[in-house]
Amino acid sequence: MIKAIKGFNDILPDQSAKWLHLESILADVLGRYGYEHIRLPIVEQTDLFARAIGGATDIVEKEMYSFTDKSEPPTPLALRPEGTAGAVRAVIEHNLLRGDTPKLWYIGPMFRYERPQKGRYRQFHQLGVESFGSALADADAELIAMTHLMWQELGLKDEMHLQLNSLGELDERHAYREALVTYLTDKQEQLDDDSKRRLTTNPLRILDSKEASTQAVLADAPKLADFLGAESVAHFEQVQAYLTDLGISFEINPHLVRGLDYYNKTVFEWVTDKLGSQATVCAGGRYDGLIGQLKSIGSDSSKPVKSEPAVGFAMGLERLLLLMEAVAPIADVPACDVFVVAHPDVYGAGIGYAQRLRYSRPDVRVKMASATSLKAQMKKADKSGAALTVIIAQQELDDQTISIKDMQTGEQQTVAQDWLSSKEHFSRH
Ligand code: ATP
Ligand code: MG
């Protein structure tokens, strides 16, 4: 038989109820901050990701699912590995920045060809949030404050630790990059293989190497913080001051660099110690140059293209759910509250009753099984997790009553047909 592709997971009903629960909490907090929902395509031109994320990043070098469709000439396309590139494309394409500073969020699957393991999949899901048009530190702080409230609402506030760093501006980072490469080139022999390779492709990524030998070499390396200009420093200090005002604690991690090239100034990660090496649940930062960079593609390169500041983050929903399960198992959500069982001879009356109940009690989830024997239907009612089962047979029909079974206590009683229209008799907990 044909099976699902490795790293592409089915989310079955017992899990999907938890997903809906998580997504509704996240959407609620986003709404409380005035952020608007945007729905974006899953496929974009490969070039969009290559240009935005950077050609020397792991994502573009190794992890993208790309292909061509049947168009002529063939255009390389890719399943999106992340959401920011597409969101920025949409904002530029639809001129959303004209006279406005959009605050947007999206949720959905992302695709990366990685080695599947706990908390790391080939199709995974992110909530992404992008705040456009403000260069000021309050925009960075607002995003962090919003995630902080999300952790609170999800019962995770004690599990999440905030790490911050500033990458400064491009020229500052370039100067630092040169100094780092000079320092590390002399000590190449002590670096792990991955870091040796990165020395020419993406040297800043060496900073977050997990190898002890490499970390030892880095102890005396030049510090990025020493290369930041006054404006970058002031911006970073302002972000920290706002967070302190908001009572949000953080740790400065000078080696936090992120695996995407578009970031500048603030970068941050929310990490947990409960998920092993898949410790980062949410990550983001500022990307003031990306809009200009993408706008300039295909335009006359002699004219400088104006960028617009932006800051955003993405959180991995699988990791968030794993963490929620690790902290406190999420209760199974039964699919219904009331199960209606009707004898096959009077099944039509059963359907009619269930339908009237759904109209009169929109708050109650009413489920039925097909018109097999009463016993078979009762078995399904037992399994359903319903709090009450309504039983309708010839006797009930003749007396214009219904029988009600409390599924917890097993007690059964016969009551008037409209018994359940009163919330006093039954309400969802
Ligand atoms: P990591 O270092 O764990 O590979 P990343 O730096 O590649 O993460 P981002 O691109 O910043 O991650 O994505 C933001 C978040 O999306 C991550 O913090 C994580 O929670 C989640 N994420 C990223 N890749 C995966 C994956 N393959 N499977 C599940 N979740 C993922
Ligand atoms: Mg990764």
mmCIF file of N, CA, C and O in Angstrom, residues 148-189:
data_model
loop_
_atom_site.group_PDB
_atom_site.id
_atom_site.type_symbol
_atom_site.label_atom_id
_atom_site.label_comp_id
_atom_site.label_asym_id
_atom_site.label_seq_id
_atom_site.Cartn_x
_atom_site.Cartn_y
_atom_site.Cartn_z
ATOM 1 N N HIS A 148 4.810 36.727 24.612
ATOM 2 C CA HIS A 148 4.792 36.539 26.061
ATOM 3 C C HIS A 148 3.367 36.265 26.548
ATOM 4 O O HIS A 148 3.122 35.361 27.351
ATOM 5 N N LEU A 149 2.411 37.025 26.017
ATOM 6 C CA LEU A 149 1.005 36.808 26.387
ATOM 7 C C LEU A 149 0.514 35.451 25.862
ATOM 8 O O LEU A 149 -0.271 34.764 26.521
ATOM 9 N N MET A 150 1.003 35.074 24.675
ATOM 10 C CA MET A 150 0.621 33.746 24.152
ATOM 11 C C MET A 150 1.071 32.645 25.107
ATOM 12 O O MET A 150 0.321 31.716 25.411
ATOM 13 N N TRP A 151 2.300 32.742 25.601
ATOM 14 C CA TRP A 151 2.799 31.704 26.532
ATOM 15 C C TRP A 151 1.934 31.671 27.783
ATOM 16 O O TRP A 151 1.606 30.623 28.321
ATOM 17 N N GLN A 152 1.574 32.863 28.238
ATOM 18 C CA GLN A 152 0.715 32.965 29.415
ATOM 19 C C GLN A 152 -0.610 32.240 29.170
ATOM 20 O O GLN A 152 -1.045 31.412 29.970
ATOM 21 N N GLU A 153 -1.239 32.523 28.031
ATOM 22 C CA GLU A 153 -2.546 31.930 27.723
ATOM 23 C C GLU A 153 -2.455 30.418 27.507
ATOM 24 O O GLU A 153 -3.422 29.696 27.679
ATOM 25 N N LEU A 154 -1.276 29.959 27.066
ATOM 26 C CA LEU A 154 -1.096 28.527 26.795
ATOM 27 C C LEU A 154 -0.574 27.769 28.018
ATOM 28 O O LEU A 154 -0.348 26.566 27.947
ATOM 29 N N GLY A 155 -0.367 28.480 29.103
ATOM 30 C CA GLY A 155 0.162 27.836 30.311
ATOM 31 C C GLY A 155 1.635 27.488 30.198
ATOM 32 O O GLY A 155 2.117 26.554 30.824
ATOM 33 N N LEU A 156 2.374 28.238 29.389
ATOM 34 C CA LEU A 156 3.784 27.898 29.139
ATOM 35 C C LEU A 156 4.758 28.959 29.639
ATOM 36 O O LEU A 156 5.939 28.909 29.331
ATOM 37 N N LYS A 157 4.248 29.930 30.401
ATOM 38 C CA LYS A 157 5.112 31.074 30.671
ATOM 39 C C LYS A 157 6.367 30.720 31.471
ATOM 40 O O LYS A 157 7.393 31.376 31.314
ATOM 41 N N ASP A 158 6.298 29.658 32.259
ATOM 42 C CA ASP A 158 7.492 29.288 33.027
ATOM 43 C C ASP A 158 8.469 28.430 32.227
ATOM 44 O O ASP A 158 9.571 28.143 32.693
ATOM 45 N N GLU A 159 8.055 27.986 31.041
ATOM 46 C CA GLU A 159 8.901 27.091 30.240
ATOM 47 C C GLU A 159 9.734 27.825 29.212
ATOM 48 O O GLU A 159 10.643 27.268 28.626
ATOM 49 N N MET A 160 9.367 29.069 28.923
ATOM 50 C CA MET A 160 9.971 29.778 27.800
ATOM 51 C C MET A 160 10.980 30.801 28.282
ATOM 52 O O MET A 160 10.691 31.593 29.176
ATOM 53 N N HIS A 161 12.154 30.779 27.658
ATOM 54 C CA HIS A 161 13.191 31.728 28.011
ATOM 55 C C HIS A 161 13.557 32.533 26.781
ATOM 56 O O HIS A 161 13.767 31.979 25.706
ATOM 57 N N LEU A 162 13.623 33.835 26.990
ATOM 58 C CA LEU A 162 13.850 34.739 25.856
ATOM 59 C C LEU A 162 15.336 35.054 25.708
ATOM 60 O O LEU A 162 15.983 35.476 26.659
ATOM 61 N N GLN A 163 15.851 34.836 24.510
ATOM 62 C CA GLN A 163 17.231 35.208 24.203
ATOM 63 C C GLN A 163 17.213 36.301 23.148
ATOM 64 O O GLN A 163 16.450 36.231 22.188
ATOM 65 N N LEU A 164 18.079 37.282 23.343
ATOM 66 C CA LEU A 164 18.114 38.440 22.446
ATOM 67 C C LEU A 164 19.530 38.681 21.963
ATOM 68 O O LEU A 164 20.496 38.398 22.667
ATOM 69 N N ASN A 165 19.623 39.233 20.767
ATOM 70 C CA ASN A 165 20.918 39.729 20.305
ATOM 71 C C ASN A 165 20.654 40.828 19.288
ATOM 72 O O ASN A 165 19.528 40.985 18.808
ATOM 73 N N SER A 166 21.676 41.592 18.971
ATOM 74 C CA SER A 166 21.552 42.545 17.871
ATOM 75 C C SER A 166 22.598 42.223 16.822
ATOM 76 O O SER A 166 23.773 42.043 17.142
ATOM 77 N N LEU A 167 22.155 42.125 15.575
ATOM 78 C CA LEU A 167 23.082 41.858 14.459
ATOM 79 C C LEU A 167 23.579 43.145 13.823
ATOM 80 O O LEU A 167 24.378 43.106 12.893
ATOM 81 N N GLY A 168 23.087 44.289 14.310
ATOM 82 C CA GLY A 168 23.505 45.557 13.736
ATOM 83 C C GLY A 168 23.060 45.705 12.292
ATOM 84 O O GLY A 168 22.179 44.997 11.823
ATOM 85 N N GLU A 169 23.671 46.667 11.607
ATOM 86 C CA GLU A 169 23.346 46.907 10.195
ATOM 87 C C GLU A 169 24.294 46.113 9.316
ATOM 88 O O GLU A 169 25.343 45.659 9.768
ATOM 89 N N LEU A 170 23.952 46.035 8.046
ATOM 90 C CA LEU A 170 24.713 45.223 7.105
ATOM 91 C C LEU A 170 26.210 45.554 7.103
ATOM 92 O O LEU A 170 27.057 44.649 7.181
ATOM 93 N N ASP A 171 26.543 46.859 7.039
ATOM 94 C CA ASP A 171 27.970 47.230 6.966
ATOM 95 C C ASP A 171 28.688 46.865 8.265
ATOM 96 O O ASP A 171 29.844 46.436 8.258
ATOM 97 N N GLU A 172 27.975 46.996 9.390
ATOM 98 C CA GLU A 172 28.571 46.625 10.680
ATOM 99 C C GLU A 172 28.842 45.118 10.723
ATOM 100 O O GLU A 172 29.888 44.661 11.187
ATOM 101 N N ARG A 173 27.864 44.387 10.215
ATOM 102 C CA ARG A 173 28.004 42.933 10.208
ATOM 103 C C ARG A 173 29.116 42.502 9.258
ATOM 104 O O ARG A 173 29.851 41.561 9.532
ATOM 105 N N HIS A 174 29.248 43.219 8.147
ATOM 106 C CA HIS A 174 30.317 42.890 7.208
ATOM 107 C C HIS A 174 31.693 43.106 7.827
ATOM 108 O O HIS A 174 32.594 42.288 7.667
ATOM 109 N N ALA A 175 31.828 44.224 8.532
ATOM 110 C CA ALA A 175 33.116 44.504 9.188
ATOM 111 C C ALA A 175 33.414 43.412 10.214
ATOM 112 O O ALA A 175 34.539 42.911 10.321
ATOM 113 N N TYR A 176 32.375 43.026 10.949
ATOM 114 C CA TYR A 176 32.557 41.977 11.943
ATOM 115 C C TYR A 176 32.912 40.656 11.284
ATOM 116 O O TYR A 176 33.811 39.926 11.724
ATOM 117 N N ARG A 177 32.213 40.368 10.212
ATOM 118 C CA ARG A 177 32.428 39.118 9.482
ATOM 119 C C ARG A 177 33.897 38.986 9.061
ATOM 120 O O ARG A 177 34.513 37.936 9.214
ATOM 121 N N GLU A 178 34.452 40.104 8.567
ATOM 122 C CA GLU A 178 35.858 40.095 8.155
ATOM 123 C C GLU A 178 36.775 39.792 9.333
ATOM 124 O O GLU A 178 37.693 38.971 9.238
ATOM 125 N N ALA A 179 36.492 40.464 10.447
ATOM 126 C CA ALA A 179 37.336 40.264 11.633
ATOM 127 C C ALA A 179 37.219 38.822 12.129
ATOM 128 O O ALA A 179 38.215 38.201 12.520
ATOM 129 N N LEU A 180 36.012 38.284 12.080
ATOM 130 C CA LEU A 180 35.795 36.908 12.546
ATOM 131 C C LEU A 180 36.523 35.918 11.642
ATOM 132 O O LEU A 180 37.195 34.988 12.117
ATOM 133 N N VAL A 181 36.406 36.139 10.333
ATOM 134 C CA VAL A 181 37.063 35.235 9.383
ATOM 135 C C VAL A 181 38.579 35.287 9.566
ATOM 136 O O VAL A 181 39.242 34.237 9.604
ATOM 137 N N THR A 182 39.120 36.462 9.725
ATOM 138 C CA THR A 182 40.571 36.596 9.939
ATOM 139 C C THR A 182 40.979 35.812 11.187
ATOM 140 O O THR A 182 41.930 35.032 11.165
ATOM 141 N N TYR A 183 40.223 36.018 12.264
ATOM 142 C CA TYR A 183 40.540 35.328 13.520
ATOM 143 C C TYR A 183 40.439 33.806 13.366
ATOM 144 O O TYR A 183 41.327 33.062 13.779
ATOM 145 N N LEU A 184 39.350 33.343 12.724
ATOM 146 C CA LEU A 184 39.108 31.892 12.647
ATOM 147 C C LEU A 184 39.993 31.190 11.611
ATOM 148 O O LEU A 184 40.301 30.007 11.761
ATOM 149 N N THR A 185 40.399 31.917 10.586
ATOM 150 C CA THR A 185 41.230 31.298 9.547
ATOM 151 C C THR A 185 42.528 30.779 10.167
ATOM 152 O O THR A 185 42.982 29.678 9.853
ATOM 153 N N ASP A 186 43.090 31.559 11.063
ATOM 154 C CA ASP A 186 44.314 31.139 11.763
ATOM 155 C C ASP A 186 44.113 29.854 12.565
ATOM 156 O O ASP A 186 45.056 29.119 12.809
ATOM 157 N N LYS A 187 42.884 29.654 13.031
ATOM 158 C CA LYS A 187 42.633 28.521 13.933
ATOM 159 C C LYS A 187 41.771 27.447 13.281
ATOM 160 O O LYS A 187 41.163 26.623 13.969
ATOM 161 N N GLN A 188 41.764 27.458 11.970
ATOM 162 C CA GLN A 188 40.919 26.544 11.193
ATOM 163 C C GLN A 188 40.975 25.098 11.649
ATOM 164 O O GLN A 188 39.962 24.407 11.686
ATOM 165 N N GLU A 189 42.187 24.666 11.997
ATOM 166 C CA GLU A 189 42.390 23.256 12.337
ATOM 167 C C GLU A 189 41.535 22.828 13.528
ATOM 168 O O GLU A 189 41.172 21.670 13.661
#
